[in-house]
Amino acid sequence: MGSLFRSEEVVLVQLFLPTAAAYACVSQLGELGLVEFRDLNASVSAFQRRFVVDVRRCEELEKTFAFLQEEVRQAGLALPLPEGVLPAPLPRDLLRIQEETDRLAQELRDVRGNQQALRAQLHQLQLHSAVLGQGHGPPLAASHTDGPLERRPLLQSPGGPHQDLRVNFVAGAVEPHKAAALERLLWRACRGFLIASFREMQQQLEDPVTGEPATWMTFLISYWGEQIGRKIHKITDCFHCHVFPFVEQEEARRTALQQLQQQSLELQEVLGETERFLSQVLGRVQRLLPPWQVQIRKMKAVYLALNQCSVSTTHKCLIAEAWCATRDLPTLQQALQGSSSEAGVSAVVHRIPCRDMPPTLIRTNRFTASFQGIVDAYGVGRYQEVNPAPYTIITFPFLFAVMFGDVGHGLLMFLFALAMVLAENRPAVKTAQNEIWRTFFGGRYLLLLMGLFSVYTGFIYNECFSCATAVFPSGWSVAAMANQSGWSDAFLAQQPLLSLDPNVTGVFLGPYPFGIDPVWSLAVNHLSFLNSFKMKMSVILGVTHMTFGVVLGVFNHVHFGQWHRLLLETLPELVFLLGLFGYLVFLVAYKWLRVTAAGAASAPSILIHFINMFLFSSSPTNRPLFSGQEVVQPTLVVLALAMVPVLLLGTPLFLCREHRRCHSRRSPQPDKDTARLLDLPDTSLASQGSDEEKAGCPGDQAEAEFVLSEVFMHQAIHTIEFCLGCISNTASYLRLWALSLAHAQLSQVLWAMVLRAGLSLGGEMGVAAVVLVPVFAAFAVMTVAILLVMEGLSAFLHALRLHWVEFQNKFYSGTGYKLSPFTFAVEGE
Amino acid sequence: MLEGAELYFNADHGYLEGLVRGCKAGLLTQRDYSNLVQCETLEDLKIHLQTTDYGNFLANQTNPLTVSIIDTEMRKKLCREFEYFRNHSLEPLSTFFTYMTCSYMIDNVILLMNGALQKKSVKEILVKCHPLGRFTEMEAVNIAETPSDLFNAILVETPLAPFFQDCMSENTLDELNIEILRNKLYKSYIEAFYKFCKNHGDVTAEIMCPILEFEADRRAFIITLNSFGTELSKEDRETLYPTCGKLYPEGLRLLAQAEDFEQMKRVADHYGVYKPLFEAVGDGSGGKTLEDVFYEREVQMNVLAFNRQFHYGVFYAYTKLKEQEMRNVVWIAECISQRHRTKINSYIPIL
């Protein structure tokens, strides 16, 4: 059987990796992505493992990489994606990479440090020149004209005695947000023995570290007295102000200013040189870093995998346990031999028996992936159980299409999906990051089939944007009816509705070749006709789908060798399902085939028959469908009900007997005891029995865990779920009818209210044409938004539910876990 | 606040409460501690902390690890979280946060003043200041020579200003006076905080008041304990006790008269809450210290604060628990780095 039908055979293998070649082997395995390592050191904490030193070295390197990457990012450059095959580096290469990285990082740090120092210097110079440039003249003289100084008029003329005191100055610059606080603190701390003038700088300066532009405030403080001076200096220190020497003579200041400007020009030149060198270094980083990052990441992954291996007693080799698909075993062997040949000692693989359930591996291609995804979203299949995905490929789009049946909408969806499929290899489409787009893109083949099937069901329903198409001539003839019943012109004018009687010869010529006759779209009883058809169709599809699910269970039972379940579970289930609901399907089909228009007046009602079947009665007004119905119906009900106890008790009793037999074979016990065990399904006894068995054969864990009450409980739940489920699930399939009805009605509303309203405006040619443009736009937008996207999503959801709940609970347990091989491949590619 | 604040609590503070509860879930568990205790070196400790909510907070450290680096980085992390809470908070929660920072601010101010007294450079001391209690004028503290100076010039604009009303004096700042200043500040701070929580009402009051009462009483006990054998007079001592605790007023008066640990213990015996705590204190050689016992009780109260919803206490409790956790990690790290493993288990578990 192909791998899609059930998960592949996966075995536990033990790998003996010679210490010298272990690294190469595991790195080769990572490239291939064949095996999933089991952690053999789960009890050992992370830092006590064997290769923790190497892991730590890789981490150190990654730290340096992070630094380099951050530098590159700060410089506004992007790292290119690495190209080509980059194997995990050999341990000796690691040293080289480490050295080079360190050198590069050191170089970068140096240059960056230089640049920063230069920048800071430049910043300082600029601030200094700004301070000098702004405070022209001693502030006392300027205070009469300067706005900010007028806040303290009292201090401007401190009086005669102080005139001869020497006025000192502190000039500097402070960050803008601190200026106000500084000013207040100065005022409070020095009690007004100073005059401070604050001004904004004219141009913004870049912060030397962050590069953010900011407008600094320059200040000039004049004060009297030494103590105040010390205080002022302390305060300016605490606000991290830049304080510059301030010469009183204007001439001296001017020359200083010129000097500063000269200096800053020189500095800028040097800075430019440094930045050129920096960009060179960054260019080297850009070139070298991406491949290293990939390599080191691989190396770290290899060491982490090696950390999961245990060491053999002789320390000559590492022992790893891994899950591997049987199909891949030769490849694995080859890979190991290839990579360990250098070391002289070959790595060995051998299978070991295992009690744990192996992981599930189902290989998919880009077509089946989305369908497998639908199944896996419910639950990853148990190892080797029947995989519903291949059937889902057809049933899912089909059930979707039953709800979404419309040729036009289906075609639009199909074309959209086709466009995605055709463009799937374009890099722009592949790398798109938009999450919604990725969702649609991931399901493109699903959409393709859904569109295709919608076109098909659309033809069956004969609807294209809610309008019927007349591909073939209609089977009904109005002319024949008019001729036969002699409708006069007056009669035709008076009657708003005319009925066509199929019993009149020539009116009904025969069924339409494919789908619903287009004449129905004109009829007022269109809806009731379609309802009857769609309801019956839903039940038929539902029962078929569920029966198929039960039948799939057979493959599970056969594969796992549980033959008893064939007889004790599948058979009763089938009888129950088919006896009750299969019979309903039969009634529907029978009535469709046997009851003709001629006998329509006295046609039997299936509903009444079906109800009577359960009540074991018959109503005289309801003609039987076929002879012998009175016998068949009660027989079926009795048969179906008789299956319930079989289903309920069959498996547990069988298991119990099996258990007892195996038990007595191992350790013969008095008959009396075992008989009682069977008669009284008592938990304590059962557990006692199992305890004894545990003592008798401790190896057989699975047998020992047999607890009768648990088996009973499980089977009871299963039985109740199945029997009630048959009824509720059948009813659940009626959603097919409901959603398809809703879709048809919505699209009809859109057609009748929007586009037809626009088309029937009439009037002059020009007006209609102009009006039709917005009307069509509205129609198109609403069709896509409401009918395609919204309705599509809702139909998708319901189809999903029908598969997950109604279909899969008949056979699928979904309790497995996926094989996640150790691989270097990046997720999502 | 009106009755039933639950109705609209979430509109203003729901996000932050959710956040802080999430953060609380990230506190180190008992298993983490037992792993940390097994570490051989600080590097191991770092690896272990990486697997917890601390993540790679030490990843950018290029220098060899020391305990103080770990401590600063942890503090920085707490500070980042706290700043985030604070920046997203609305009134009155933001006032609550301000109150929370006040205690750290007081500590920082006192630390700086002590430093100034010992003629240490400001930079040296700034490193030791708790980042949660940072404020702009902080570094200028050392220009003040008297408390009133300090108040008038520097602290008048900070949230600490109201607490200074009681401790304005023209005394020079010597070591004893600074200590007294600290305790007075703390006293008025706790009382103000207590009043704030009490006025806020609701669950916040129900949660925060017992915590602050305990805090006040703990301070009273510790002050008493530290004042044995110093020149602090009993009257002065009594003025330092915060008056919002359970000990007020009888217990405080008795405590003021206490002359040694035994007498203090006798005072505590009158109170059902504190009796078991004092009984748990070991004698001299082994067992727990009074401080540890108080810490344990504090942790307990803070953990319980998370059992109620719609109150601000969770923020306080989270910060305190995190602080305790940091103390624990630092303790373990110290024990590891000094190879003093015998006492490594005497951290205070956060349950």
XYZ file of N, CA and C in Angstrom, chain B residues 126-217:
276
model
N 26.417 56.049 42.982
C 25.278 55.949 42.068
C 25.053 54.525 41.592
N 26.161 53.807 41.407
C 26.057 52.424 40.954
C 25.253 51.603 41.949
N 25.412 51.958 43.228
C 24.741 51.153 44.247
C 23.275 51.532 44.435
N 22.884 52.665 43.866
C 21.503 53.116 44.061
C 20.526 52.196 43.338
N 19.392 52.009 43.937
C 18.382 51.170 43.306
C 17.765 51.910 42.124
N 17.738 51.262 40.955
C 17.244 51.980 39.773
C 15.789 52.418 39.906
N 15.019 51.716 40.723
C 13.610 52.114 40.836
C 13.473 53.450 41.549
N 14.476 53.815 42.326
C 14.364 55.044 43.104
C 15.174 56.187 42.522
N 15.423 56.142 41.237
C 16.218 57.176 40.605
C 15.374 58.419 40.343
N 15.950 59.586 40.528
C 15.281 60.797 40.071
C 16.350 61.814 39.713
N 15.980 62.820 38.959
C 16.974 63.683 38.323
C 17.850 64.397 39.338
N 17.210 64.920 40.371
C 17.972 65.759 41.289
C 18.812 64.962 42.262
N 18.694 63.637 42.135
C 19.302 62.759 43.119
C 20.774 63.069 43.372
N 21.506 63.299 42.276
C 22.952 63.422 42.428
C 23.348 64.709 43.146
N 22.424 65.649 43.198
C 22.765 66.904 43.845
C 22.588 66.831 45.350
N 22.181 65.671 45.838
C 21.877 65.542 47.261
C 23.049 65.981 48.128
N 24.262 65.712 47.668
C 25.398 65.971 48.550
C 25.759 67.450 48.713
N 25.068 68.325 47.997
C 25.382 69.733 48.252
C 24.671 70.240 49.504
N 23.709 69.452 49.980
C 22.954 69.926 51.139
C 23.737 69.668 52.412
N 23.637 70.603 53.337
C 24.344 70.400 54.595
C 23.401 70.145 55.764
N 22.202 70.659 55.684
C 21.220 70.376 56.727
C 19.974 69.819 56.061
N 19.134 69.128 56.844
C 17.907 68.581 56.260
C 17.047 69.648 55.607
N 17.002 70.843 56.220
C 16.128 71.848 55.612
C 16.712 72.299 54.276
N 18.039 72.367 54.224
C 18.707 72.628 52.959
C 18.285 71.616 51.918
N 18.401 70.382 52.335
C 18.093 69.260 51.465
C 16.685 69.394 50.925
N 15.798 69.715 51.856
C 14.405 69.824 51.451
C 14.204 70.993 50.509
N 14.680 72.162 50.938
C 14.377 73.372 50.177
C 14.989 73.360 48.791
N 16.188 72.834 48.712
C 16.870 72.946 47.441
C 16.546 71.797 46.507
N 16.509 70.629 47.056
C 16.564 69.488 46.147
C 15.279 68.684 46.096
N 14.759 68.359 47.267
C 13.684 67.382 47.256
C 12.303 68.009 47.146
N 12.259 69.329 47.113
C 10.945 69.958 47.176
C 10.070 69.593 45.989
N 10.703 69.252 44.894
C 9.897 68.921 43.711
C 9.630 67.433 43.572
N 10.291 66.633 44.360
C 10.129 65.191 44.206
C 8.944 64.720 45.023
N 8.497 63.495 44.771
C 7.373 62.978 45.563
C 7.720 62.844 47.035
N 9.009 62.951 47.365
C 9.407 62.788 48.766
C 9.069 64.016 49.606
N 8.798 65.141 48.920
C 8.649 66.397 49.645
C 7.677 66.331 50.822
N 6.487 65.752 50.654
C 5.546 65.785 51.781
C 6.075 65.078 53.029
N 6.944 64.091 52.823
C 7.412 63.334 53.987
C 8.425 64.122 54.794
N 8.905 65.206 54.231
C 9.948 65.958 54.901
C 9.410 66.905 55.957
N 8.106 67.117 55.901
C 7.542 68.104 56.806
C 7.945 67.850 58.255
N 7.995 66.556 58.627
C 8.246 66.246 60.036
C 9.716 66.308 60.410
N 10.580 66.256 59.455
C 11.974 66.071 59.847
C 12.859 67.255 59.469
N 12.260 68.404 59.399
C 13.072 69.579 59.137
C 13.757 69.993 60.434
N 15.033 69.991 60.376
C 15.739 70.506 61.552
C 17.051 71.086 61.069
N 17.643 71.880 61.904
C 18.875 72.542 61.488
C 20.103 71.742 61.878
N 19.863 70.515 62.329
C 21.007 69.694 62.721
C 21.945 69.473 61.559
N 23.181 69.357 61.849
C 24.090 68.962 60.783
C 23.877 67.485 60.505
N 24.276 67.109 59.329
C 24.036 65.725 58.948
C 25.232 64.868 59.334
N 25.146 64.230 60.495
C 26.164 63.221 60.779
C 25.504 61.857 60.639
N 26.252 60.841 60.908
C 25.760 59.510 60.579
C 24.471 59.162 61.325
N 24.437 59.502 62.600
C 23.258 59.188 63.397
C 22.057 59.979 62.896
N 22.315 61.247 62.635
C 21.198 62.066 62.185
C 20.643 61.581 60.849
N 21.523 61.118 59.997
C 21.057 60.595 58.707
C 20.175 59.378 58.940
N 20.625 58.517 59.860
C 19.843 57.317 60.139
C 18.474 57.700 60.702
N 18.497 58.700 61.581
C 17.225 59.164 62.143
C 16.361 59.759 61.043
N 17.024 60.527 60.173
C 16.294 61.128 59.058
C 15.630 60.051 58.207
N 16.405 59.006 57.941
C 15.858 57.925 57.140
C 14.602 57.338 57.779
N 14.718 57.080 59.077
C 13.591 56.441 59.738
C 12.391 57.359 59.834
N 12.671 58.633 60.011
C 11.542 59.572 60.062
C 10.865 59.656 58.703
N 11.703 59.739 57.684
C 11.145 59.775 56.334
C 10.294 58.547 56.083
N 10.864 57.426 56.480
C 10.175 56.182 56.225
C 8.853 56.120 56.974
N 8.907 56.603 58.170
C 7.694 56.622 58.994
C 6.616 57.431 58.294
N 6.959 58.642 57.898
C 5.882 59.438 57.288
C 5.494 58.876 55.931
N 6.470 58.256 55.277
C 6.118 57.645 53.983
C 5.125 56.512 54.167
N 5.422 55.620 55.095
C 4.523 54.478 55.301
C 3.154 54.953 55.737
N 3.160 55.951 56.613
C 1.856 56.435 57.072
C 1.070 57.049 55.925
N 1.760 57.778 55.057
C 1.066 58.391 53.923
C 0.547 57.335 52.968
N 1.400 56.346 52.723
C 1.007 55.276 51.828
C -0.208 54.544 52.407
N -0.132 54.298 53.705
C -1.227 53.605 54.376
C -2.522 54.391 54.235
N -2.400 55.693 54.430
C -3.583 56.541 54.334
C -4.146 56.511 52.909
N -3.234 56.560 51.973
C -3.668 56.519 50.573
C -4.467 55.251 50.294
N -3.924 54.106 50.738
C -4.607 52.837 50.474
C -5.935 52.784 51.216
N -5.920 53.269 52.444
C -7.137 53.261 53.249
C -8.211 54.107 52.569
N -7.824 55.273 52.099
C -8.797 56.151 51.448
C -9.286 55.572 50.143
N -8.413 54.813 49.500
C -8.817 54.234 48.229
C -9.942 53.243 48.439
N -9.895 52.537 49.567
C -10.964 51.610 49.881
C -10.919 50.374 49.011
N -12.051 49.650 49.004
C -12.173 48.466 48.146
C -11.190 47.369 48.507
N -10.959 46.520 47.541
C -10.074 45.388 47.784
C -8.652 45.886 48.015
N -8.313 46.967 47.339
C -6.956 47.499 47.509
C -6.656 47.748 48.972
N -7.612 48.387 49.664
C -7.395 48.654 51.083
C -7.306 47.344 51.851
N -8.185 46.408 51.486
C -8.199 45.141 52.230
C -6.893 44.388 52.086
N -6.274 44.516 50.934
C -5.024 43.789 50.705
C -3.835 44.594 51.204
N -3.802 45.854 50.816
C -2.602 46.645 51.071
C -2.443 47.005 52.541
N -3.562 47.279 53.233
C -3.432 47.721 54.619
C -2.715 46.691 55.491
N -3.119 45.423 55.433
C -2.365 44.459 56.253
C -0.890 44.402 55.867
N -0.607 44.496 54.583
C 0.794 44.427 54.169
C 1.567 45.609 54.742
N 0.959 46.788 54.657
C 1.656 47.978 55.160
C 1.709 47.985 56.680
N 0.666 47.466 57.291
C 0.708 47.350 58.756
C 1.875 46.486 59.179
N 2.012 45.374 58.459
C 3.111 44.473 58.768
C 4.443 45.174 58.548
N 4.509 45.896 57.440
C 5.748 46.609 57.113
C 6.092 47.603 58.224
N 5.056 48.324 58.701
C 5.272 49.309 59.763
C 5.778 48.623 61.023
N 5.133 47.518 61.391
C 5.528 46.824 62.612
C 6.923 46.247 62.485
